[in-house]
Coordinates of C-alpha atoms in Angstrom, one line a residue:
M1 CA 13.6 -53.2 23.6
R2 CA 14.7 -49.6 22.9
S3 CA 13.6 -46.8 25.2
I4 CA 12.8 -43.5 23.6
V5 CA 12.1 -40.4 25.7
V6 CA 10.3 -37.6 23.8
V7 CA 10.8 -34.1 25.3
Y8 CA 8.1 -31.7 24.3
G9 CA 8.8 -27.9 24.2
L10 CA 5.2 -26.8 24.3
P11 CA 1.8 -28.1 25.6
E12 CA -0.1 -30.7 23.6
K13 CA -2.4 -28.2 21.8
Y14 CA 0.4 -26.7 19.7
A15 CA 1.3 -27.9 16.2
T16 CA 4.8 -29.0 17.2
S17 CA 3.5 -31.2 20.0
I18 CA 0.7 -32.6 17.9
R19 CA 3.4 -33.7 15.4
L20 CA 5.5 -35.4 18.1
K21 CA 2.4 -37.1 19.5
K22 CA 1.4 -38.5 16.2
L23 CA 4.9 -39.7 15.3
L24 CA 5.9 -41.2 18.6
G25 CA 3.0 -41.1 21.0
D26 CA 1.9 -44.7 20.2
T27 CA 4.2 -46.8 18.1
K28 CA 3.1 -50.3 17.1
D29 CA 6.7 -51.5 17.0
K30 CA 7.1 -53.9 19.9
N31 CA 10.8 -53.2 20.1
I32 CA 10.2 -49.6 21.0
R33 CA 8.9 -48.1 24.3
T34 CA 8.3 -44.4 24.5
R35 CA 7.9 -42.0 27.4
Q36 CA 6.6 -38.4 27.0
I37 CA 7.8 -35.4 28.9
I38 CA 5.2 -32.7 28.2
P39 CA 4.9 -29.2 29.8
I40 CA 1.4 -28.3 31.0
E41 CA 1.9 -24.7 30.0
W42 CA 4.4 -22.4 28.5
E43 CA 2.9 -18.9 28.4
G44 CA 4.0 -16.6 31.2
S45 CA 6.9 -14.9 32.8
I46 CA 10.6 -15.7 32.1
V47 CA 10.8 -17.2 35.5
K48 CA 8.0 -19.6 34.7
K49 CA 9.7 -20.6 31.4
V50 CA 13.1 -21.2 33.1
S51 CA 11.4 -23.4 35.7
I52 CA 9.8 -25.5 32.9
I53 CA 13.2 -25.9 31.2
L54 CA 14.8 -26.9 34.6
R55 CA 12.0 -29.5 35.2
N56 CA 12.7 -31.0 31.8
I57 CA 16.4 -31.1 32.4
I58 CA 15.9 -32.9 35.8
A59 CA 13.6 -35.3 34.1
V60 CA 16.0 -36.3 31.3
L61 CA 18.9 -36.6 33.8
D62 CA 16.9 -38.8 36.3
P63 CA 19.1 -41.9 36.9
R64 CA 16.0 -44.0 37.5
F65 CA 15.1 -43.9 33.8
E66 CA 17.2 -45.9 31.2
V67 CA 17.1 -44.0 27.9
D68 CA 18.4 -45.3 24.6
I69 CA 17.2 -42.4 22.5
L70 CA 16.4 -38.8 23.5
Y71 CA 14.0 -37.2 20.9
V72 CA 13.8 -33.4 21.1
S73 CA 12.5 -30.5 19.2
A74 CA 15.3 -28.3 17.8
P75 CA 13.7 -24.8 17.8
L76 CA 12.1 -25.0 21.2
I77 CA 14.5 -24.3 24.1
A78 CA 12.4 -26.2 26.7
S79 CA 13.2 -29.3 24.6
S80 CA 16.5 -28.6 22.9
I81 CA 18.4 -27.4 26.1
P82 CA 17.6 -30.6 28.1
G83 CA 18.6 -32.7 25.0
I84 CA 22.0 -31.0 24.6
I85 CA 22.7 -31.4 28.4
A86 CA 21.7 -35.1 28.4
K87 CA 23.9 -35.6 25.3
L88 CA 26.9 -34.0 27.0
L89 CA 26.5 -35.5 30.5
K90 CA 25.0 -39.0 29.8
K91 CA 26.2 -39.5 26.2
T92 CA 22.6 -40.3 25.3
L93 CA 21.8 -40.8 21.6
L94 CA 20.3 -37.5 20.6
V95 CA 17.7 -37.3 17.8
V96 CA 16.5 -33.8 16.9
D97 CA 13.2 -33.1 15.2
W98 CA 13.6 -29.9 13.2
D99 CA 10.1 -28.7 12.3
D100 CA 10.7 -25.0 12.2
A101 CA 13.6 -22.5 11.8
F102 CA 13.9 -18.7 12.1
V103 CA 17.6 -18.4 11.1
D104 CA 19.3 -19.7 8.0
F105 CA 22.5 -21.2 9.5
R106 CA 24.2 -21.3 6.1
K107 CA 24.3 -17.5 6.2
K108 CA 24.5 -16.7 9.9
K109 CA 25.9 -18.5 12.9
P110 CA 24.0 -17.4 15.9
R111 CA 25.8 -15.8 18.9
P112 CA 25.7 -17.5 22.3
W113 CA 23.2 -15.0 23.8
E114 CA 20.7 -15.5 21.0
I115 CA 17.8 -18.0 21.4
S116 CA 18.6 -19.6 18.0
F117 CA 22.0 -20.6 19.4
W118 CA 20.4 -23.5 21.2
E119 CA 18.7 -24.6 18.0
Y120 CA 22.0 -24.5 16.2
L121 CA 23.7 -26.5 19.0
A122 CA 21.0 -29.1 19.0
I123 CA 21.6 -29.7 15.3
K124 CA 25.4 -29.8 15.7
F125 CA 25.2 -32.2 18.6
A126 CA 22.5 -34.5 17.2
D127 CA 23.3 -38.0 16.2
K128 CA 20.3 -38.0 13.8
V129 CA 18.2 -35.2 12.5
V130 CA 14.5 -35.4 11.3
V131 CA 13.5 -32.5 9.1
V132 CA 10.1 -31.4 7.8
S133 CA 11.2 -29.9 4.5
P134 CA 13.8 -30.4 1.8
E135 CA 15.3 -27.0 2.6
L136 CA 16.0 -27.9 6.2
K137 CA 17.7 -31.1 5.0
K138 CA 20.0 -29.0 2.9
I139 CA 20.9 -26.9 5.9
A140 CA 21.5 -29.9 8.1
L141 CA 23.9 -31.3 5.5
H142 CA 25.6 -28.0 5.3
L143 CA 26.1 -28.1 9.1
G144 CA 28.1 -31.3 8.7
K145 CA 25.4 -34.0 9.2
N146 CA 25.9 -37.2 7.2
R147 CA 23.3 -37.8 4.6
D148 CA 22.3 -41.2 6.1
D149 CA 21.7 -39.5 9.5
V150 CA 19.1 -37.0 8.1
I151 CA 15.6 -38.0 7.1
Y152 CA 12.7 -36.0 5.6
V153 CA 9.5 -36.6 7.6
P154 CA 6.9 -33.9 6.9
N155 CA 3.8 -33.2 8.9
G156 CA 1.0 -35.6 8.0
I157 CA -2.7 -36.2 8.3
D158 CA -5.1 -38.6 10.1
M159 CA -6.5 -41.1 7.7
E160 CA -10.0 -40.7 9.3
I161 CA -10.1 -37.1 7.8
S162 CA -10.0 -38.4 4.3
K163 CA -12.3 -41.4 4.9
Q164 CA -15.3 -39.5 6.4
K165 CA -18.1 -38.0 4.3
Y166 CA -18.9 -34.5 5.5
G167 CA -22.0 -33.6 3.5
E168 CA -24.3 -33.5 6.4
E169 CA -21.8 -31.8 8.7
R170 CA -21.1 -29.2 6.0
E171 CA -24.8 -28.2 5.9
K172 CA -25.0 -28.1 9.7
M173 CA -21.8 -26.1 10.1
R174 CA -22.8 -23.5 7.5
K175 CA -26.1 -23.0 9.2
K176 CA -24.4 -22.7 12.6
L177 CA -22.0 -20.1 11.3
G178 CA -24.8 -18.1 9.5
I179 CA -23.4 -18.7 5.9
R180 CA -25.8 -18.3 3.0
D181 CA -26.1 -21.2 0.5
D182 CA -24.9 -18.9 -2.4
E183 CA -21.8 -17.6 -0.5
I184 CA -18.4 -19.0 -1.6
V185 CA -16.5 -19.7 1.6
V186 CA -12.8 -19.0 1.6
G187 CA -11.2 -20.8 4.5
F188 CA -8.0 -20.5 6.5
V189 CA -6.8 -22.6 9.5
G190 CA -3.7 -21.7 11.5
R191 CA -2.1 -19.9 14.4
I192 CA -2.8 -16.1 14.2
S193 CA 0.7 -14.9 15.1
R194 CA 1.9 -11.3 15.0
R195 CA 5.3 -10.1 13.9
K196 CA 6.9 -6.7 13.6
N197 CA 4.7 -4.6 11.1
T198 CA 2.6 -7.6 10.1
F199 CA 0.4 -10.4 11.3
V200 CA -1.1 -13.7 10.0
G201 CA -4.3 -13.2 8.0
K202 CA -3.6 -9.7 6.8
E203 CA -3.4 -10.8 3.1
L204 CA -6.9 -12.3 3.5
V205 CA -8.4 -9.0 4.7
D206 CA -6.5 -7.2 1.8
C207 CA -8.0 -9.7 -0.5
A208 CA -11.5 -9.0 0.8
G209 CA -10.8 -5.3 0.4
Q210 CA -9.9 -5.8 -3.3
L211 CA -13.0 -7.9 -3.9
K212 CA -15.1 -5.1 -2.3
T213 CA -13.5 -2.6 -4.6
S214 CA -14.5 -4.7 -7.7
N215 CA -18.0 -5.2 -6.3
M216 CA -17.6 -8.9 -5.9
L217 CA -17.3 -9.3 -2.1
E218 CA -21.0 -10.1 -1.7
Y219 CA -20.4 -13.5 -3.2
F220 CA -17.7 -14.5 -0.7
R221 CA -17.3 -15.2 3.0
F222 CA -14.0 -15.7 4.9
L223 CA -13.8 -18.3 7.6
I224 CA -10.8 -17.9 9.9
I225 CA -10.1 -20.8 12.3
G226 CA -7.3 -20.2 14.8
F227 CA -6.0 -18.3 17.8
G228 CA -2.9 -16.4 18.8
E229 CA -1.6 -13.0 19.8
G230 CA -2.4 -11.5 16.4
L231 CA -6.1 -12.4 16.4
E232 CA -7.4 -9.1 17.9
T233 CA -5.1 -7.2 15.5
L234 CA -6.6 -9.1 12.6
K235 CA -10.1 -8.4 13.7
R236 CA -9.4 -4.6 14.1
Y237 CA -7.8 -4.6 10.6
A238 CA -10.9 -6.1 9.1
E239 CA -13.0 -3.4 10.7
E240 CA -10.7 -0.7 9.5
K241 CA -11.0 -2.0 6.0
G242 CA -14.8 -2.2 6.2
V243 CA -15.0 -5.9 5.5
S244 CA -15.5 -7.4 9.0
N245 CA -19.1 -8.4 8.2
K246 CA -17.6 -10.8 5.7
F247 CA -15.4 -12.5 8.2
I248 CA -16.1 -15.3 10.7
F249 CA -13.4 -15.7 13.5
T250 CA -13.8 -18.9 15.4
G251 CA -10.9 -18.5 17.8
Y252 CA -9.4 -21.7 19.2
V253 CA -11.0 -24.9 18.0
E254 CA -10.1 -28.4 19.2
H255 CA -7.9 -30.2 16.7
S256 CA -10.5 -33.0 16.4
E257 CA -13.3 -30.5 15.6
I258 CA -11.4 -28.7 12.8
P259 CA -12.5 -31.0 10.0
F260 CA -16.1 -30.1 10.6
Y261 CA -15.3 -26.4 10.1
I262 CA -13.2 -27.2 7.0
S263 CA -16.3 -29.0 5.6
A264 CA -18.1 -25.6 5.5
M265 CA -15.4 -24.2 3.2
D266 CA -15.5 -24.1 -0.6
I267 CA -11.9 -23.0 -1.2
C268 CA -9.0 -23.4 1.3
V269 CA -6.1 -21.0 1.3
V270 CA -2.6 -21.3 2.7
P271 CA -1.1 -17.9 2.3
V272 CA 2.5 -17.8 3.1
G273 CA 5.1 -15.0 3.3
K274 CA 8.5 -15.0 1.8
K275 CA 10.6 -14.8 4.9
F276 CA 13.1 -17.7 5.5
T277 CA 10.9 -19.3 8.2
D278 CA 7.9 -19.4 5.9
T279 CA 9.8 -21.4 3.3
V280 CA 11.1 -24.2 5.5
R281 CA 7.9 -25.3 7.3
S282 CA 5.6 -28.2 6.5
S283 CA 1.9 -27.3 6.7
F284 CA -0.6 -29.5 8.5
K285 CA -3.5 -27.8 7.0
L286 CA -2.3 -28.0 3.4
K287 CA -2.5 -31.8 3.5
E288 CA -5.7 -31.9 5.6
F289 CA -7.4 -29.6 3.1
I290 CA -6.3 -31.8 0.1
A291 CA -7.1 -35.0 2.0
M292 CA -10.7 -33.8 2.5
G293 CA -11.0 -33.1 -1.3
K294 CA -11.0 -29.3 -0.9
P295 CA -9.6 -27.1 -3.7
V296 CA -6.5 -25.3 -2.3
I297 CA -4.6 -22.1 -3.1
T298 CA -1.1 -21.8 -1.8
V299 CA 2.3 -20.4 -2.8
H300 CA 4.7 -21.5 -5.5
Y301 CA 7.8 -21.9 -3.3
G302 CA 9.2 -23.8 -0.3
S303 CA 7.7 -27.0 0.9
F304 CA 4.3 -25.8 -0.3
S305 CA 5.3 -26.2 -3.9
Y306 CA 7.1 -29.5 -3.1
E307 CA 4.2 -31.1 -1.2
T308 CA 1.7 -30.3 -3.9
R309 CA 4.2 -31.6 -6.5
N310 CA 4.7 -28.2 -8.1
G311 CA 1.0 -27.4 -8.4
K312 CA -0.3 -30.8 -9.5
F313 CA -2.7 -30.9 -6.5
A314 CA -3.2 -27.2 -5.8
V315 CA -3.4 -23.8 -7.4
L316 CA -0.1 -22.1 -6.8
I317 CA 0.5 -18.3 -6.8
D318 CA 3.8 -16.4 -6.7
D319 CA 2.5 -13.8 -4.3
N320 CA -0.4 -13.5 -1.9
S321 CA -1.5 -10.3 -3.8
E322 CA -2.7 -12.6 -6.6
L323 CA -5.3 -14.1 -4.4
P324 CA -8.3 -11.9 -5.4
N325 CA -7.7 -12.4 -9.1
V326 CA -7.3 -16.2 -8.7
L327 CA -10.6 -16.4 -6.7
L328 CA -12.4 -14.7 -9.5
T329 CA -11.0 -16.8 -12.4
L330 CA -10.8 -20.3 -11.0
D331 CA -11.9 -23.1 -13.3
A332 CA -14.3 -25.5 -11.5
K333 CA -13.3 -28.5 -13.6
I334 CA -9.5 -28.0 -13.0
L335 CA -10.2 -27.6 -9.2
R336 CA -12.1 -30.9 -9.1
K337 CA -9.4 -32.7 -11.0
K338 CA -6.7 -31.4 -8.6
A339 CA -8.8 -32.2 -5.6
V340 CA -9.5 -35.8 -6.6
S341 CA -5.9 -36.7 -7.6
G342 CA -4.5 -34.9 -4.6
R343 CA -6.7 -36.7 -2.1
K344 CA -5.3 -40.1 -3.3
F345 CA -1.7 -38.9 -3.3
I346 CA -1.9 -37.4 0.2
R347 CA -3.5 -40.5 1.7
T348 CA -0.7 -42.6 0.2
Y349 CA 2.3 -40.6 1.2
Y350 CA 1.4 -38.3 4.0
S351 CA -0.7 -40.4 6.5
W352 CA 0.7 -40.4 10.0
E353 CA 0.9 -44.2 9.9
Y354 CA 3.1 -44.2 6.8
L355 CA 5.3 -41.4 8.3
K356 CA 5.5 -43.1 11.7
D357 CA 6.7 -46.4 10.1
K358 CA 9.3 -44.4 8.1
L359 CA 10.6 -42.7 11.3
V360 CA 10.7 -45.8 13.4
E361 CA 12.8 -47.6 10.7
F362 CA 15.2 -44.6 10.7
L363 CA 15.5 -44.7 14.5
N364 CA 16.2 -48.5 14.4
S365 CA 18.9 -48.2 11.8

């Protein structure tokens, strides 16, 4: 029996941790036994974060635990640093899960004092690398990894999401949220982060502003599900643009409850920027939207284009500024066709069970 220790870099509510839990939290393979090291919290002072990293290091070096494989998250230092140290001191087989990246290592090698340096080292020291996008696979190969030691395992979906019928829940949720029957609900789900000079959701407020200018906003409602340091900024921006009455901000919602909120939506959007980090991610919500039979609008690049098979299962736009025009010109028949075919495709190739089996086979090879 092989023992796998999974080192989480963030608490369980975060997307990265949800991914690790789905892939390795409960494997059916009798030849694999997993143990989870999960921090209770991460937010706080530098001292608190250092203490979390130290606790994880002590845990992976504990001589009482026999470990065959150490499975860590590349971009999160509370996970990658313990993994690197265990690799160096105990010669433990290191498998790195690369689900996000902020620096293109083909163009820039990070310096030792930069946070991304640990991500870079994790990839370099890894015996095997699991990537969420084709672009990250290219970078891993560029860094010297053998093709047989790199596998593409994107973020997936729970099959229950696609099996359930949400007709009754949709009606209840729309009533709960105060949405009129004749309003077209444009929905977004995700972490509301904030960066320099921008924040997640800005393009949706801008879209509402343009719809208002063209006297079409009265037919729409925007449902924003998510939390993060940019949420209050997003709310203020909606007020400044004079469209806050057309927005519903739910804040944090338990992962298991999100499908009920999605059921209230008519069109789901996955607006994405054009920064490097935006193009290498694998979206949870993109697949969940499609699995629930919802029409989806997203961008025509990165994994978003790849996971929708170049627009076969979603409406793709080259830039987020195209969103207002697309909302006003969508063809209902085309949307239904994409939604029906997409639902079957996602259920076949992006279920967590399918991806878990694929990963376990890779780890056993």
